[in-house]
PDB file of C-alpha atoms in Angstrom:
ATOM      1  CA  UNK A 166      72.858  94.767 189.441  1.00 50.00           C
ATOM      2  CA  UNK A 167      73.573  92.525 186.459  1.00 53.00           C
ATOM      3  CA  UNK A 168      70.491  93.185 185.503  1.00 52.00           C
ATOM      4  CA  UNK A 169      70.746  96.878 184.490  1.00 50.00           C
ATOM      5  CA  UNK A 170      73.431  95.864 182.260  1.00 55.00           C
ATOM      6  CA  UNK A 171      71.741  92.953 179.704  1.00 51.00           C
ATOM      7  CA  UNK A 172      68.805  95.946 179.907  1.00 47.00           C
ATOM      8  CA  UNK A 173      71.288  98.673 178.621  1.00 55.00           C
ATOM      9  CA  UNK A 174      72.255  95.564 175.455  1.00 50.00           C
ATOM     10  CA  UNK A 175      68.880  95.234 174.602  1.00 51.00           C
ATOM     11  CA  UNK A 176      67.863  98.525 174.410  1.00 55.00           C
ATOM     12  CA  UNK A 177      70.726  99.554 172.009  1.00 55.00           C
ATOM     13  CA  UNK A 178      69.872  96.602 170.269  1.00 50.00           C
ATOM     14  CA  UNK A 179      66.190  97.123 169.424  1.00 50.00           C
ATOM     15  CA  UNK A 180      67.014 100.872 168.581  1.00 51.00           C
ATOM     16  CA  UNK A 181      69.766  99.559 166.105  1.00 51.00           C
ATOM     17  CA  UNK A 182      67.526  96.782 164.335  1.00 51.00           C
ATOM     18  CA  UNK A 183      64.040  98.064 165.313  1.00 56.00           C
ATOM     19  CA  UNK A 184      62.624 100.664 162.870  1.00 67.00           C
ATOM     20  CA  UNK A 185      63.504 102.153 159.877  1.00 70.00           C
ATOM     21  CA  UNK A 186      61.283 104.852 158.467  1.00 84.00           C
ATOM     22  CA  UNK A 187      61.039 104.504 154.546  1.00 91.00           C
ATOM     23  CA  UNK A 188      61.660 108.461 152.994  1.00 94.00           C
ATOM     24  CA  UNK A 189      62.708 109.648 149.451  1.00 96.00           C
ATOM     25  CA  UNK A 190      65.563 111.765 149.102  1.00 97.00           C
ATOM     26  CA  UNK A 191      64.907 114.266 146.538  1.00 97.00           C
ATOM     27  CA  UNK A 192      66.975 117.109 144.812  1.00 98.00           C
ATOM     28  CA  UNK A 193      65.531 119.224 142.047  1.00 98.00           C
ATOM     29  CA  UNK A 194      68.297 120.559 139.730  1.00 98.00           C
ATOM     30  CA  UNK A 195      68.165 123.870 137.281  1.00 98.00           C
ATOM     31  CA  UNK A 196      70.451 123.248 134.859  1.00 98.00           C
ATOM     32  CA  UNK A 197      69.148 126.080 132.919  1.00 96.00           C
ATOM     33  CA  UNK A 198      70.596 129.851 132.009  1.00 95.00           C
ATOM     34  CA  UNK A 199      67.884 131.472 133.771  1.00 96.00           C
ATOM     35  CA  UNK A 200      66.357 131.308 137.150  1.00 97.00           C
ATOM     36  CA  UNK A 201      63.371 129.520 138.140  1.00 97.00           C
ATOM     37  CA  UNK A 202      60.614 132.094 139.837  1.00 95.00           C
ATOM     38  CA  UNK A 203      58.444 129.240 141.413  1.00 96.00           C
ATOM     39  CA  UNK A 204      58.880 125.708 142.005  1.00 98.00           C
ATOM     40  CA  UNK A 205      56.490 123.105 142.823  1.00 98.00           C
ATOM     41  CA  UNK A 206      56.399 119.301 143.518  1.00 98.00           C
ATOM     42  CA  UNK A 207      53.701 117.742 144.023  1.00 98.00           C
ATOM     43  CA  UNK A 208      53.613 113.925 145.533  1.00 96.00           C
ATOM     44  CA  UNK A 209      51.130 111.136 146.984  1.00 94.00           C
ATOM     45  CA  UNK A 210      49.486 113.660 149.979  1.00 89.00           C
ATOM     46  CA  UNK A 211      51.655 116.696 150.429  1.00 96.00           C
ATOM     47  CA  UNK A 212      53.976 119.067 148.081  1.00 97.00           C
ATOM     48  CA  UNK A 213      57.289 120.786 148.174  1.00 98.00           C
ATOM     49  CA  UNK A 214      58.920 123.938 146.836  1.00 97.00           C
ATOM     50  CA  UNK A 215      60.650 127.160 146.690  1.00 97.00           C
ATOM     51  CA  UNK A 216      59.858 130.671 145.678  1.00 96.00           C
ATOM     52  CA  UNK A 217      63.870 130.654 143.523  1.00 96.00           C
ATOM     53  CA  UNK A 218      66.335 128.121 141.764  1.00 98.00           C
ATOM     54  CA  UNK A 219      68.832 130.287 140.307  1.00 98.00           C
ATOM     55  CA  UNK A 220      70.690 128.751 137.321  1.00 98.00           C
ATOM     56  CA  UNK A 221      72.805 125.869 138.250  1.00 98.00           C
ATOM     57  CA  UNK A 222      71.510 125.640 142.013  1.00 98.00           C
ATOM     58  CA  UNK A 223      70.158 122.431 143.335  1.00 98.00           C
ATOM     59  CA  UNK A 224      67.210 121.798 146.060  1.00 98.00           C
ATOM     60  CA  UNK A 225      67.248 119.353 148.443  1.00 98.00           C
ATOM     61  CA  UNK A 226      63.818 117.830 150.393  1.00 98.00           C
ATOM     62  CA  UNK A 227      63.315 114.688 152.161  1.00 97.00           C
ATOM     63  CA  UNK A 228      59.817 113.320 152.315  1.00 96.00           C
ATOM     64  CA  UNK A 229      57.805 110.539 153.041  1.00 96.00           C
ATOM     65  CA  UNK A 230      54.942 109.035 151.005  1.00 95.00           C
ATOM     66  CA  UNK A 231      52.113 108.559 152.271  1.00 94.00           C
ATOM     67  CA  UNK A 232      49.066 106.956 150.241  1.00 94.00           C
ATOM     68  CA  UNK A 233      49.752 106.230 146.148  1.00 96.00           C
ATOM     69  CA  UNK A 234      49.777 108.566 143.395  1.00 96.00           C
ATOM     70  CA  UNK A 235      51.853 110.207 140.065  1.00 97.00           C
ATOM     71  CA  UNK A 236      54.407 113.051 140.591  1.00 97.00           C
ATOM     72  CA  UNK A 237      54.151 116.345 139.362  1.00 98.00           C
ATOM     73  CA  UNK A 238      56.510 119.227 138.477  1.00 98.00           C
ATOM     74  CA  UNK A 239      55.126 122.713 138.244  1.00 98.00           C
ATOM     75  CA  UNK A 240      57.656 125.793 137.818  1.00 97.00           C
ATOM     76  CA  UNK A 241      57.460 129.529 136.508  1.00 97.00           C
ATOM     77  CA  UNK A 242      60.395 130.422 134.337  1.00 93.00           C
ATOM     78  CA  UNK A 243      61.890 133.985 134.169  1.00 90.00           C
ATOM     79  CA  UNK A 244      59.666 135.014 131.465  1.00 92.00           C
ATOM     80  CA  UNK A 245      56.853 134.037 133.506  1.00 94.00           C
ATOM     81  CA  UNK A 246      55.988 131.408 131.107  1.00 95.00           C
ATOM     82  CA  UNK A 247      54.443 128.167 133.458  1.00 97.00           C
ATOM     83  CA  UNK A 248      55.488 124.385 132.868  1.00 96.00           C
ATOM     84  CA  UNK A 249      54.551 121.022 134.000  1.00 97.00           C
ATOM     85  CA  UNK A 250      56.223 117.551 133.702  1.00 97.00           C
ATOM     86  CA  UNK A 251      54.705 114.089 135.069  1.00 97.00           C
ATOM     87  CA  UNK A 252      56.758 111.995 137.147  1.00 96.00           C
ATOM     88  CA  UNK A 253      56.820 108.852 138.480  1.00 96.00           C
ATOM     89  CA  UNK A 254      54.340 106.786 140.118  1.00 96.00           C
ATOM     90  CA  UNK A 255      55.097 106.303 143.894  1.00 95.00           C
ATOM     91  CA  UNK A 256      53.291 103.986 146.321  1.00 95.00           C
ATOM     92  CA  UNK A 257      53.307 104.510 149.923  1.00 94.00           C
ATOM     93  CA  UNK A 258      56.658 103.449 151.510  1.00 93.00           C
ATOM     94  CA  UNK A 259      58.434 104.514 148.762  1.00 95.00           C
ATOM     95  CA  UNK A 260      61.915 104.948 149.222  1.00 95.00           C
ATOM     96  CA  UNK A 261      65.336 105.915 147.299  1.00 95.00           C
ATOM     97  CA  UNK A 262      66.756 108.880 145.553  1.00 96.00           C
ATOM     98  CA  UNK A 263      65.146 110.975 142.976  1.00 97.00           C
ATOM     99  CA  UNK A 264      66.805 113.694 140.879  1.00 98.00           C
ATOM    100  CA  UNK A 265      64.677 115.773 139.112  1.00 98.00           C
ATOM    101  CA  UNK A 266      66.768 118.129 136.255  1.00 98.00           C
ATOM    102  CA  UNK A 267      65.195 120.790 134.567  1.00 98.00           C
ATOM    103  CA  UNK A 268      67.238 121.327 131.054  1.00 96.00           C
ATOM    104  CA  UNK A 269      66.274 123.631 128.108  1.00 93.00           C
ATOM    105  CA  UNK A 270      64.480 120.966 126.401  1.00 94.00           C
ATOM    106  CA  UNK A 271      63.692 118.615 129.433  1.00 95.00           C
ATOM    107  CA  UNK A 272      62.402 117.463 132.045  1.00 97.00           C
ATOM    108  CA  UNK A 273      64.510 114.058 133.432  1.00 97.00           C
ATOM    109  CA  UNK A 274      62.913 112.231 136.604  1.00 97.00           C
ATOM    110  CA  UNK A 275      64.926 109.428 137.884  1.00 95.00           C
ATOM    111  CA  UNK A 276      65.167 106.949 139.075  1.00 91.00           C
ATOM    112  CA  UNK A 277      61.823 106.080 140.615  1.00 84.00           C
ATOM    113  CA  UNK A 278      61.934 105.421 144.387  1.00 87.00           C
ATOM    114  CA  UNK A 279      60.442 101.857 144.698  1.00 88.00           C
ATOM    115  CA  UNK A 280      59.070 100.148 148.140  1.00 83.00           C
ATOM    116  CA  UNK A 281      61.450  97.967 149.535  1.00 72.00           C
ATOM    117  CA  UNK A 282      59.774  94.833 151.615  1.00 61.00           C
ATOM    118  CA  UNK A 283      61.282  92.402 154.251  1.00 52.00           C
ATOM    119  CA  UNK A 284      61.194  94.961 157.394  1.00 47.00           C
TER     120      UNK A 284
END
């Protein structure tokens, strides 16, 4: 019987210290007067979007990266006009925040999620 207890400690232990899954927590921001139509971001394997960022609103997706590669931001404005801006460079097991704000003039990316070692 005093087994089952030091089991029950070990188990919470490895589940508190034992893995950590590296992700990037990402929120695209239109600080614009006019809505976005389509919005695209494109990163190391996969790609997120939405179909509308009204003026003001934010977006918020979590991801993980797998294999290396540059960003990309792809959106259609209101008057259907298309734009791109490059991004960062993430490897895999990149991890961190990343704000991307779309301005009038702009494009701002930052910071760059980075790959954190020692796990």
């Amino acid at each position: 019987m005093r087994f089952l207890p030091a089991l029950a400690l070990l188990t919470s232990l490895t589940a508190a210290t034992g893995c950590h899954s590296a992700y990037v927590e990402a929120t695209v921001s239109n600080r614009t007067n006019k809505p976005i139509e389509l919005l695209e971001v494109d990163y190391p394997s996969a790609s997120f979007g939405t179909q509308n960022l009204a003026p003001g609103a934010d977006f918020h997706y979590r991801f993980k990266v797998l294999g290396s590669g540059r960003m990309k931001l792809l959106y259609t404005d209101s008057a259907h006009q298309d734009h791109k801006s490059d991004g960062p460079f993430l490897k895999e097991g990149a991890e961190g925040t990343l704000a991307i704000t779309i301005t009038l003039t702009e494009i701002n990316w930052q910071p760059a999620p980075t790959v954190t070692t020692g796990r």
